[in-house]
Short mmCIF file of C-alpha atoms in Angstrom, two decimals:
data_model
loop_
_atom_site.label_atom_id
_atom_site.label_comp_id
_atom_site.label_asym_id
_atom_site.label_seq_id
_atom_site.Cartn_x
_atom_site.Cartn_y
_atom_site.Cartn_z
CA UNK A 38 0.00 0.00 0.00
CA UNK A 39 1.51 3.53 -0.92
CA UNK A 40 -0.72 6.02 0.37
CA UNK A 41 -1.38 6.93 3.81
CA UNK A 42 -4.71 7.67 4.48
CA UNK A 43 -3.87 9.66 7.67
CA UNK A 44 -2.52 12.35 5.26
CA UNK A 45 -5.86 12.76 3.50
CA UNK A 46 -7.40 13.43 6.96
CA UNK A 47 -8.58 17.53 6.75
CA UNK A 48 -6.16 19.64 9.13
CA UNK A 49 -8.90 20.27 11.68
CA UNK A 50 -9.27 16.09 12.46
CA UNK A 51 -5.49 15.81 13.16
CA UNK A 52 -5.50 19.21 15.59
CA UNK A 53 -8.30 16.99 17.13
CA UNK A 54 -6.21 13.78 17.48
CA UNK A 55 -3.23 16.21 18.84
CA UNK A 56 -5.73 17.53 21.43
CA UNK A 57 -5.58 14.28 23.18
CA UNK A 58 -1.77 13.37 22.48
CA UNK A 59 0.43 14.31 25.47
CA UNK A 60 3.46 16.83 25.41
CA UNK A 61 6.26 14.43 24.76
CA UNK A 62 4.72 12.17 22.10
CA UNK A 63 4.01 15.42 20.41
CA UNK A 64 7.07 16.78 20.26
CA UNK A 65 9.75 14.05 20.23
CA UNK A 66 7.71 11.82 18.53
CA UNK A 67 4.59 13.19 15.49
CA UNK A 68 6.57 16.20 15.02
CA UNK A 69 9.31 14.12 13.32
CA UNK A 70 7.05 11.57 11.47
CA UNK A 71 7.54 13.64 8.57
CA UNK A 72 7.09 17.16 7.40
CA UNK A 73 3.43 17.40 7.36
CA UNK A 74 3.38 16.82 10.59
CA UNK A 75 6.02 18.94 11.60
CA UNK A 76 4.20 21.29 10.15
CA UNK A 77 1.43 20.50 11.73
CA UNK A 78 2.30 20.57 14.59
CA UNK A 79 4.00 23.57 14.29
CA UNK A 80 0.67 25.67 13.61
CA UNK A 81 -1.04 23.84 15.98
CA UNK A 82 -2.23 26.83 18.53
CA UNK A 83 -3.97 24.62 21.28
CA UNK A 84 -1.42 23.15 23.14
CA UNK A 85 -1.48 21.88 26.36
CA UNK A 86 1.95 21.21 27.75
CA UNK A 87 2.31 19.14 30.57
CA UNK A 88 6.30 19.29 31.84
CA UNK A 89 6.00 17.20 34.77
CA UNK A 90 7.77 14.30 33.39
CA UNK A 91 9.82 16.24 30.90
CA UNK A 92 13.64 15.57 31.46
CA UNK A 93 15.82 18.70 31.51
CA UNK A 94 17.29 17.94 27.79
CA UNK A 95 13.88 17.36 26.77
CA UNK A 96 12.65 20.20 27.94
CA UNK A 97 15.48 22.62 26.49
CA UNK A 98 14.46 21.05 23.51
CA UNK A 99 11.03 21.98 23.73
CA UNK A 100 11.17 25.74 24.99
CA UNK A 101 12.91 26.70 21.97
CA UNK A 102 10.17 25.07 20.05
CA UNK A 103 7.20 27.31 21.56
CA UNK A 104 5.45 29.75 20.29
CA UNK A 105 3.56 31.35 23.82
CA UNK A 106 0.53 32.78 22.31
CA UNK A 107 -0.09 29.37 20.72
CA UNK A 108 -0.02 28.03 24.51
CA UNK A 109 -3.77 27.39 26.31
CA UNK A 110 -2.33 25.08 29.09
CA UNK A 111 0.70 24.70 31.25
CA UNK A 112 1.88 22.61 33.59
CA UNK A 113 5.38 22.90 35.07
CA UNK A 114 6.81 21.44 38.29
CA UNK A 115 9.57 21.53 40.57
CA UNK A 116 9.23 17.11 41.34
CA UNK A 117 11.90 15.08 42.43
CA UNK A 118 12.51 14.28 38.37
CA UNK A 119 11.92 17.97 37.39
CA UNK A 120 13.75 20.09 40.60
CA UNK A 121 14.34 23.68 38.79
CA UNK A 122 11.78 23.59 35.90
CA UNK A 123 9.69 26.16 37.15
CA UNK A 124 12.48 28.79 37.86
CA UNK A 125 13.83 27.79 34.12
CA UNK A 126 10.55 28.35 32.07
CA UNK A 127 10.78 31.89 34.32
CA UNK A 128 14.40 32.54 33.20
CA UNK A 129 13.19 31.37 29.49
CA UNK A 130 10.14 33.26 28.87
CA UNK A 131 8.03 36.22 29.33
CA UNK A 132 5.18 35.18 31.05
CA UNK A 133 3.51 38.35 29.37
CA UNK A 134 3.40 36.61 25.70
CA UNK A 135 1.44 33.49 26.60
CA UNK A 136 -1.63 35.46 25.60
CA UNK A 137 -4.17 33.19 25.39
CA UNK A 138 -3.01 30.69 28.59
CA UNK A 139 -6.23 29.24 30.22
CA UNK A 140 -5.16 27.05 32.53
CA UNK A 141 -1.64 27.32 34.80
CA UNK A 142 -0.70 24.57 36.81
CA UNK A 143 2.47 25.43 39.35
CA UNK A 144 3.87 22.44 41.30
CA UNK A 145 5.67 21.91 44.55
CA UNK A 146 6.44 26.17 43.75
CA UNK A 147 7.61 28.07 46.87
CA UNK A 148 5.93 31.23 47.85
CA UNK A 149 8.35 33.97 46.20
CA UNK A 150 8.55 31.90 42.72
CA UNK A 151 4.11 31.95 42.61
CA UNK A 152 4.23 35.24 43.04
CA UNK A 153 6.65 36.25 40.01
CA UNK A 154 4.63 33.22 38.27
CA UNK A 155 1.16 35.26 38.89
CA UNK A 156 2.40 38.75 38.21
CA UNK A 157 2.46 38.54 34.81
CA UNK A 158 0.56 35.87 33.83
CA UNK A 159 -2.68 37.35 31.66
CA UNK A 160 -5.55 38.25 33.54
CA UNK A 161 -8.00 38.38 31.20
CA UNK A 162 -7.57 34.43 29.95
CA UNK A 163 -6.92 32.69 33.02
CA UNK A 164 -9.76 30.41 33.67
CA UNK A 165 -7.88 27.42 36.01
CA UNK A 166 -5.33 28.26 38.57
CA UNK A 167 -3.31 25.38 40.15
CA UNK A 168 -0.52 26.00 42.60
CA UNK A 169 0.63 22.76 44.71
CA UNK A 170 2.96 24.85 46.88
CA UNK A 171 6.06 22.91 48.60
CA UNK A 172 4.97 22.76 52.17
CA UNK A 173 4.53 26.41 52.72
CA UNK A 174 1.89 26.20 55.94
CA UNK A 175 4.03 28.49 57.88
CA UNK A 176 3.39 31.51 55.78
CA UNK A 177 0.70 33.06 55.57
CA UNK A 178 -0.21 33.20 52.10
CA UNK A 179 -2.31 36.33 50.85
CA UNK A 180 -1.30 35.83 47.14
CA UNK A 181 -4.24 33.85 46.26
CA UNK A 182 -6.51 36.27 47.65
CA UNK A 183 -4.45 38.90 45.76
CA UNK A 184 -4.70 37.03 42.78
CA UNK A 185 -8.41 36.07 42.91
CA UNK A 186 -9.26 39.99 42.73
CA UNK A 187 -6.97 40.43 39.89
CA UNK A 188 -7.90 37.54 37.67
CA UNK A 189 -11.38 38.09 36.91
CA UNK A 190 -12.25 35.33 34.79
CA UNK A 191 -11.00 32.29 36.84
CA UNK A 192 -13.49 29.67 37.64
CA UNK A 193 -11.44 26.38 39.06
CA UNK A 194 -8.95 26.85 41.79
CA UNK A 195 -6.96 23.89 43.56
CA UNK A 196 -4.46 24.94 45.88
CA UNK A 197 -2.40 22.93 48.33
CA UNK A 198 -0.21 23.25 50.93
CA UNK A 199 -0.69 26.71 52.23
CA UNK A 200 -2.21 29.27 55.18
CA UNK A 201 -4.70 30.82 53.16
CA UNK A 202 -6.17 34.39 53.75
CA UNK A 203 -9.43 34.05 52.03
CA UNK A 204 -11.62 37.37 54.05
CA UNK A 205 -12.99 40.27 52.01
CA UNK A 206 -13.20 38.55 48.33
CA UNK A 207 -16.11 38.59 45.85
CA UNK A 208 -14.77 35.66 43.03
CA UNK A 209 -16.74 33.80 39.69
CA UNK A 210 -14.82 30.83 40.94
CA UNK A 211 -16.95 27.98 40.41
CA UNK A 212 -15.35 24.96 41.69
CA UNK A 213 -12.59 25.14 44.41
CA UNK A 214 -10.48 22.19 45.77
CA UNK A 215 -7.84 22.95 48.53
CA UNK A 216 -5.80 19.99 49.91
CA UNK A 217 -3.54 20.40 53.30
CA UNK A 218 -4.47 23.60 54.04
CA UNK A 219 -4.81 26.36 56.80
CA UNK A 220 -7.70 28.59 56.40
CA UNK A 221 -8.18 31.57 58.41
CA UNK A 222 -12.08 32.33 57.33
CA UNK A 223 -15.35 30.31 58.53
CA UNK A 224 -17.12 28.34 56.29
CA UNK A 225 -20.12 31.16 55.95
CA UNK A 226 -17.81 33.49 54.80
CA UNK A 227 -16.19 31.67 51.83
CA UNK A 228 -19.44 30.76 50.61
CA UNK A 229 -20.58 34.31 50.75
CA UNK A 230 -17.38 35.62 48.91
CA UNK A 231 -17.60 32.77 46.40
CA UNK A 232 -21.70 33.12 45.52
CA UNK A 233 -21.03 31.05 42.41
CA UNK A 234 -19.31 27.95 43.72
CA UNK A 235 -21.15 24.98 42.55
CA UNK A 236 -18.13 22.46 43.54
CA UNK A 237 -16.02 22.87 47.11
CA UNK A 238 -13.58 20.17 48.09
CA UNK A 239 -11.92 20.15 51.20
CA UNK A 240 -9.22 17.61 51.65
CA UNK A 241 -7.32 17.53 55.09
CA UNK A 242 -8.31 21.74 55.54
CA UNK A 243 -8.04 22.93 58.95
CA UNK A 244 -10.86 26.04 59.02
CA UNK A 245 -12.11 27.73 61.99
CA UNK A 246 -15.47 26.11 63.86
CA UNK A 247 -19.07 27.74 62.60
CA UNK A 248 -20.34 30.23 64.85
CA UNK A 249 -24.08 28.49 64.56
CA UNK A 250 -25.25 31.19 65.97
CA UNK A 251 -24.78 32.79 62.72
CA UNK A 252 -25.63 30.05 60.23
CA UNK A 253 -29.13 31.60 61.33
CA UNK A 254 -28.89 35.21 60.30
CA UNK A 255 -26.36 34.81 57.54
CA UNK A 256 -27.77 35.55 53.95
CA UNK A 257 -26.16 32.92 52.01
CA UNK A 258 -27.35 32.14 48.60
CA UNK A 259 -24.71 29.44 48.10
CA UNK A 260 -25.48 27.27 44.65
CA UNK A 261 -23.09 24.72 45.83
CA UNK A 262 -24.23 21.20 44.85
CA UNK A 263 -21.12 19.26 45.28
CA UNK A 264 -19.08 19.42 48.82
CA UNK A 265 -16.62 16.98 49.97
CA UNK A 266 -14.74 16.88 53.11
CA UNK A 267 -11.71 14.57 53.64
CA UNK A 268 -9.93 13.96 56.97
CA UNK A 269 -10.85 15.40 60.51
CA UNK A 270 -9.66 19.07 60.08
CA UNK A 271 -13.25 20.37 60.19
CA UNK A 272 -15.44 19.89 63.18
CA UNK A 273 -18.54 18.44 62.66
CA UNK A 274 -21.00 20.57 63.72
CA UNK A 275 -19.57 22.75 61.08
CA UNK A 276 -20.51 19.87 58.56
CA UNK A 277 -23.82 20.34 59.81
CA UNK A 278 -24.01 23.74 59.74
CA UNK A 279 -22.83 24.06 56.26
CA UNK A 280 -26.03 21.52 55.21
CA UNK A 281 -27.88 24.30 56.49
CA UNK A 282 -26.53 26.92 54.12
CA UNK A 283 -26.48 25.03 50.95
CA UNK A 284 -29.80 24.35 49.75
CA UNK A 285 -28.85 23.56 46.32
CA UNK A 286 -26.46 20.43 48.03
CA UNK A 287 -26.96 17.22 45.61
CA UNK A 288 -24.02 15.55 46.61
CA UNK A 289 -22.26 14.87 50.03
CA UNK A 290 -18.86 13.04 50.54
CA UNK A 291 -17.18 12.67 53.59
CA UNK A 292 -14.04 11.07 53.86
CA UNK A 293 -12.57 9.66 57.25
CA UNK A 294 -14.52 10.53 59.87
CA UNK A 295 -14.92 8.21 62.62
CA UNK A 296 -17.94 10.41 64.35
CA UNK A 297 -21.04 11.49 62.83
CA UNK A 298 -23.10 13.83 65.52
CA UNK A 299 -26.43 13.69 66.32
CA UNK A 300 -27.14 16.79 65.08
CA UNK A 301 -25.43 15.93 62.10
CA UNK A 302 -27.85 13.31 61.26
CA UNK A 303 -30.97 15.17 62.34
CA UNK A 304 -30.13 18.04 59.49
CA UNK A 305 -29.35 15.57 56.88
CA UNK A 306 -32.45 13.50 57.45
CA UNK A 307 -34.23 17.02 57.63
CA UNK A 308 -32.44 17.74 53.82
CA UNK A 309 -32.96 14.34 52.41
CA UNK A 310 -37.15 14.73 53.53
CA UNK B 287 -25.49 -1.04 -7.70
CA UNK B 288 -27.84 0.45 -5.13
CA UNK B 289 -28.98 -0.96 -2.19
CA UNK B 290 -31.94 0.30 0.29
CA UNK B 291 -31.23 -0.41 3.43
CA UNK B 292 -34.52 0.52 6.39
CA UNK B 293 -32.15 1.40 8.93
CA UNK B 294 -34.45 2.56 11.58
CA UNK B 295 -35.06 -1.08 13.35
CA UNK B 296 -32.50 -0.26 15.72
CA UNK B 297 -34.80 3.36 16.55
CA UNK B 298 -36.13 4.01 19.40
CA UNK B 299 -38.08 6.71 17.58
CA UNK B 300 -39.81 6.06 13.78
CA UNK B 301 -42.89 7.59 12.00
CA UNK B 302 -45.41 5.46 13.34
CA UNK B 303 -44.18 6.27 16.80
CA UNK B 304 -43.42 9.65 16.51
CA UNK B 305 -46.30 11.22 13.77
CA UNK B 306 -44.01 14.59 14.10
CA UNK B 307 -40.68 12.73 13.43
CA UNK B 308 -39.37 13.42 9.59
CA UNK B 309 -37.38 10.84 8.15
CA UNK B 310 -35.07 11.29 4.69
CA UNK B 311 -32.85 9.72 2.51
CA UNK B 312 -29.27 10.22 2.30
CA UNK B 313 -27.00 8.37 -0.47
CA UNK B 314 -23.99 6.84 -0.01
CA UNK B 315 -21.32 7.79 -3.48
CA UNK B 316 -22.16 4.18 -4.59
CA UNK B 317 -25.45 4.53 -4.47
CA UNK B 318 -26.14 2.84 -1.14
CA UNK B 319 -29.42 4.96 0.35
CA UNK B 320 -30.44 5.04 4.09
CA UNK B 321 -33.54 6.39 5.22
CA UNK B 322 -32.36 8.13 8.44
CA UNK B 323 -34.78 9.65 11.16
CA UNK B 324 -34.59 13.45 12.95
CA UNK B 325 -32.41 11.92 15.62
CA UNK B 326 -29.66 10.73 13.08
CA UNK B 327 -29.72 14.11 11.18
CA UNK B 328 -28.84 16.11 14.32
CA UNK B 329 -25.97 14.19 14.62
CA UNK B 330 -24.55 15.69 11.48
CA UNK B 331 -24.28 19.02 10.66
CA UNK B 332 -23.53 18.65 7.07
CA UNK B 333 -26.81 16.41 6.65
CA UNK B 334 -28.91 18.57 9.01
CA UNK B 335 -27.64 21.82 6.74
CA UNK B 336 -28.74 20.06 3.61
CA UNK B 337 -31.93 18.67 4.82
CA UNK B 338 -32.42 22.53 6.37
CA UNK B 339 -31.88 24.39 3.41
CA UNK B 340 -33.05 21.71 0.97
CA UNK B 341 -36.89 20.23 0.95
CA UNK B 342 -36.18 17.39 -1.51
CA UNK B 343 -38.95 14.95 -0.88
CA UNK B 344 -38.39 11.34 -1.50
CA UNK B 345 -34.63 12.50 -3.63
CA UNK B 346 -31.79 11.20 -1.28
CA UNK B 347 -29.37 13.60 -0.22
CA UNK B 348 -25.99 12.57 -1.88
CA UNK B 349 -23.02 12.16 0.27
CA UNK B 350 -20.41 12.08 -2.51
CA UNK B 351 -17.49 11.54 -0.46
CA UNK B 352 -18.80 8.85 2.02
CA UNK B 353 -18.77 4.92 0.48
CA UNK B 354 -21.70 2.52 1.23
CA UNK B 355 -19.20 0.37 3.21
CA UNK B 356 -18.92 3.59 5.89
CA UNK B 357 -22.13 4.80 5.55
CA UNK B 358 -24.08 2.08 6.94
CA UNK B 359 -21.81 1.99 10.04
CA UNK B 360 -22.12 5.87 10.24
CA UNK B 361 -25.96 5.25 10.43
CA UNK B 362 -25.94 2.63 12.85
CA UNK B 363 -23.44 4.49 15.44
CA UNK B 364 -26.08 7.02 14.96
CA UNK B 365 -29.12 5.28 15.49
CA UNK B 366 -27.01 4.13 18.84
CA UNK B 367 -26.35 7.44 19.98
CA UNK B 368 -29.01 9.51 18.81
CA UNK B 369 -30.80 9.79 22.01
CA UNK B 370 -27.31 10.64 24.07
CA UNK B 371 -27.46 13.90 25.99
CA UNK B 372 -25.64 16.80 24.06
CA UNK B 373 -22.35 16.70 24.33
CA UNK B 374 -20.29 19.51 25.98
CA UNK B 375 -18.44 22.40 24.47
CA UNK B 376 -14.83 20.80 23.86
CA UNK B 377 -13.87 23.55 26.19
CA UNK B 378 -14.14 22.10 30.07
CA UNK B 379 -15.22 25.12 32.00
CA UNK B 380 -18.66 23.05 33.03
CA UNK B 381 -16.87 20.25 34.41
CA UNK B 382 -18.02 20.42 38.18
CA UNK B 383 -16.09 17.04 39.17
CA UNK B 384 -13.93 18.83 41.76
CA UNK B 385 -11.77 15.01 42.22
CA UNK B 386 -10.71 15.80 38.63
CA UNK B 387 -6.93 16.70 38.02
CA UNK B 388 -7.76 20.11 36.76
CA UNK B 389 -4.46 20.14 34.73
CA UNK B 390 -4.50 17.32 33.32
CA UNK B 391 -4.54 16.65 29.92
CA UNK B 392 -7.83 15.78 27.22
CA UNK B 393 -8.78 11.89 28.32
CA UNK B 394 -9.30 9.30 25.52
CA UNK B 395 -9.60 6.09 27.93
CA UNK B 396 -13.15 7.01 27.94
CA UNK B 397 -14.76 5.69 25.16
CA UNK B 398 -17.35 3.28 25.82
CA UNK B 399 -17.62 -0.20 25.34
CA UNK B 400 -20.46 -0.03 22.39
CA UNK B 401 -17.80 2.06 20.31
CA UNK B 402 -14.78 0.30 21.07
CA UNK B 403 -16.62 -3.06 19.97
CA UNK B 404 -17.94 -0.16 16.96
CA UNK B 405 -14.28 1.01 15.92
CA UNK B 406 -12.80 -2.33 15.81
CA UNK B 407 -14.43 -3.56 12.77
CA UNK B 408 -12.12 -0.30 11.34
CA UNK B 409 -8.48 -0.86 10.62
CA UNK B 410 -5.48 1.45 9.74
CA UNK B 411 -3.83 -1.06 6.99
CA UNK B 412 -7.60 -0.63 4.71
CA UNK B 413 -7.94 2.57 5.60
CA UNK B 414 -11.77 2.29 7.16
CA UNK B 415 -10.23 3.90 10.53
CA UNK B 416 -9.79 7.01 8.56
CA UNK B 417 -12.98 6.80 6.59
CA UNK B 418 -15.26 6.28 9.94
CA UNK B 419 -13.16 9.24 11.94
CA UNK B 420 -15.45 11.75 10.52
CA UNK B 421 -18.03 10.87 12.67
CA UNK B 422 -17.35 8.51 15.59
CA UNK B 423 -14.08 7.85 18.33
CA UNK B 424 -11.60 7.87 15.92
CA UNK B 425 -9.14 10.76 17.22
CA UNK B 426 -9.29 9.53 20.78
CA UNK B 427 -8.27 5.88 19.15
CA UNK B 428 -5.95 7.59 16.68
CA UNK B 429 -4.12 9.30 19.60
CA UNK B 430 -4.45 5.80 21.71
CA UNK B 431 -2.30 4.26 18.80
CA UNK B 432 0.14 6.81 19.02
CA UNK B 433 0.96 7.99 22.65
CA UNK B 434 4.22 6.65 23.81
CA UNK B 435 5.38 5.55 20.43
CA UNK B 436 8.33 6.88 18.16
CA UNK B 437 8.43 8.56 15.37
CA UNK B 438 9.56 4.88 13.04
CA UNK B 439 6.48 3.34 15.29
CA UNK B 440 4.05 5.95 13.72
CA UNK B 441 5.89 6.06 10.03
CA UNK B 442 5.33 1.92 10.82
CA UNK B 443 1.48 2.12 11.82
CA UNK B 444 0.38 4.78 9.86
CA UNK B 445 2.72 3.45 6.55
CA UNK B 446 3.99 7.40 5.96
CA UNK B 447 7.43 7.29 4.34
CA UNK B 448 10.41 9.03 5.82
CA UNK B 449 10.09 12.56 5.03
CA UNK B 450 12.96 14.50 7.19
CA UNK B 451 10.77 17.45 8.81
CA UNK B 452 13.76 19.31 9.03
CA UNK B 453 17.74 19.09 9.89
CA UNK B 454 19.95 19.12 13.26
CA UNK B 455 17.12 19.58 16.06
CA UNK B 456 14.35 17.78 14.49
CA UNK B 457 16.08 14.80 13.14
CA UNK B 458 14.76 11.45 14.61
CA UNK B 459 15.91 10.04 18.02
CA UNK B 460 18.29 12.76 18.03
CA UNK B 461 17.00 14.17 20.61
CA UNK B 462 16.43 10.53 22.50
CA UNK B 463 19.99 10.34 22.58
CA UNK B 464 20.53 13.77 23.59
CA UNK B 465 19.55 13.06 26.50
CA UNK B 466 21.72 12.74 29.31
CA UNK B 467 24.17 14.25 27.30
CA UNK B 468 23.10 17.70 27.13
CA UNK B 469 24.75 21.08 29.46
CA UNK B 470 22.66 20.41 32.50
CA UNK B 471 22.70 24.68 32.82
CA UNK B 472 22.29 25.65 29.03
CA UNK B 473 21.11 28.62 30.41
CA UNK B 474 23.27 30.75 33.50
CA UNK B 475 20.56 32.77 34.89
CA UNK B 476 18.28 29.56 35.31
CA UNK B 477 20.53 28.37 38.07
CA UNK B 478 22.24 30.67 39.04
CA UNK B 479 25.96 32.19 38.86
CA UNK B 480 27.53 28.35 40.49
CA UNK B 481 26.37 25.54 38.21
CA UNK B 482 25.29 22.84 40.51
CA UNK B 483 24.16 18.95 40.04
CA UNK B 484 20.65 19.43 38.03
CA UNK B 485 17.94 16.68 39.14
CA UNK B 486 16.05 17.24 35.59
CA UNK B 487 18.31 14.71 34.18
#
């Protein structure tokens, strides 16, 4: 057989096959098949590059290969296989010129490298924010709170491994996950500054107890319908509490807890009827 | 030599259940004709265009560049999925599954059993893989077949000749040797003034 039948696939099928290919394959791999591909490739404006198992000679290979406005999606990481990548892309590029990035993904980043990272990142684009800091829980951390005023468009969030300062905020984000953190603001109070969350998950987050008292006069329209709680960093009357404020609750997880109170069970059961 | 082929036993919806429910005919570019309900037409947008903007009666609507062989597949993945929920924008912004690795990258393990029993009857080496892309799996399966593979592997599976994309950098497995070989500070201010041990390599 002498034709290849992949070449008389139109342009816009193959940018759909790369959309699923990862980062290396792409690169080290399609882009040399031959030179339709490469070119390809090469015009291809929706990439998604995931460095966290990129080598270091990999990588330099790559960098000089990007084109940042032709960048949606980055993920770069400071693991045991990748120590220095993130300071590297920083020394490499101007964050500035990735015009259209969507999604940023920062992990095991210390404090002072997230905040050069989220200085000049775009505002206007930036719909997912990841940053898995390396244990930073004894700083307190008002970046993200910084950060959530200044990028007005972002709707996931997932940050780990921080003291987070999350008072006095009014965000779009819709769907928030924080993982070994310290917050400093009661549960009320994050669903009143985040009136469009839909999706909260809280693994191993220590947060300060519900004053009930309040649960009672507070005005919360919360449209959360997804909450999960991992671990025993939040007290449970809390738990309970929060049922109270989210009428729009469809689903419930709770992860290792070895106590469910009475009360607890009596607002559930009071939900569920 | 044309062939009629009632494909609406596998329907859930036809014109004696559904009195509001238009059916037409759509040729294959052997002459192969279907008779496809309103749930298989808004699965294609080229069909649903045609049938939109033309009122052709009992004339099929040709299909000039699909064969028989594909088009009766086509109509039967169709008929599957024609009552499936609409899917969402390729963008994920909706996606409210907070478990989800928000950085990770497009999935294509997710195809369902129905269409990975569908696809297999498609093969690379007769070319039907390509043909039935158009509308079904295909570039989650496509990208499948090549993830993790090098660039020989693809030329191999896909049977593209060597064409050299380009010199020094881009040549194959030159960069698969490269590695381990390669300054481990190309770049001074990365790491500062004192090059040390890098753990990228």
């Amino acid at each position: 057989m002498s034709i290849s039948y992949l070449y008389t696939l139109p342009i816009e099928l193959i940018h759909r096959i790369i959309d699923y290919i990862d980062t290396e394959t792409l690169f080290f791999s399609l882009q040399n098949v031959c030179k339709h591909f490469y070119t390809i490739v090469n015009t291809y404006n929706q990439h998604q590059l995931d460095f966290r198992s990129i080598t270091k000679p990999k990588f330099d290979f790559i960098h000089r290969l990007i084109n940042p406005e032709n960048i949606i999606s980055l993920v770069i990481s400071d693991g045991h296989r990748t120590g220095g990548q993130i300071k590297l892309f920083l020394s490499l590029f101007d964050l500035r010129t990735f015009t259209r990035l969507r999604s940023l993904a920062l992990i095991d980043v210390t404090m002072s490298v997230s905040i050069e990272y989220l200085q000049d990142v775009s505002t206007d684009t930036l719909d997912s924010l990841s940053i898995d800091y390396v244990n930073q829980l004894g700083l307190t951390n008002n970046l993200v709170s910084l950060s959530l005023k200044k990028f007005i468009n972002l709707r996931k969030l997932n940050i780990s491994k921080t003291s987070l300062i999350l008072d006095n905020i009014q965000s779009p984000i819709q769907h928030m996950k924080l993982s070994q953190c310290i917050i400093n603001t009661q549960m009320y109070n994050i669903l009143l500054g985040f009136p469009h969350l839909e999706t909260l998950s809280l693994n191993n987050v220590s947060i300060p107890n519900i004053d009930e008292n309040l649960t009672a006069i507070m005005k919360v329209k919360s449209k959360l319908k997804f909450l999960s709680i991992e671990g025993c960093g939040v007290h449970m009357n809390m738990a309970a509490a929060v049922l109270v404020l989210t009428p729009s609750l469809v689903r419930l997880k709770l992860v290792s807890w070895s106590l469910m109170a009475e009360r607890f069970w009596d607002v559930l059961l009071g939900k569920a009827d | 030599m044309a062939t009629t082929t009632d494909s609406s036993n596998t329907s859930a919806t036809t014109t004696t259940e559904n009195a509001t429910s238009k059916t037409i005919k759509i040729q294959s570019n052997d002459g192969e004709t279907h008779e496809i309900d309103q749930g298989v037409v808004e699965q294609s947008s080229t069909i649903k265009t045609l049938s939109d903007l033309m009122d052709l009666g009992d004339v099929p609507i040709p299909l000039p560049n699909v064969k028989g062989s594909i088009l009766t597949p086509i109509v039967e993945f169709c008929n599957y999925h024609k009552n499936d929920p609409k899917p969402e924008p390729l963008d994920d912004d909706d996606d409210d599954d907070p478990n989800k690795d928000i950085y990770e990258p497009k999935r294509s393990d997710d195809i369902c059993e129905w269409d990975q029993n569908f696809i297999k009857r498609f093969t690379v080496q007769e070319g039907t893989l390509f043909d039935i892309i158009m509308a079904t799996v295909g570039c989650k399966t496509i990208a499948n077949m090549v993830r993790g593979k090098a660039s020989s592997e693809v030329r191999e599976m896909f049977n593209i000749s060597y064409d050299p994309p380009g010199e020094g950098l881009n040549a194959p497995n030159a960069i698969e040797s490269q590695a381990g070989t390669v300054p481990t500070t190309q770049d001074t201010s990365a790491t500062g003034p004192s090059p040390q041990p890098d753990p990228m390599n």
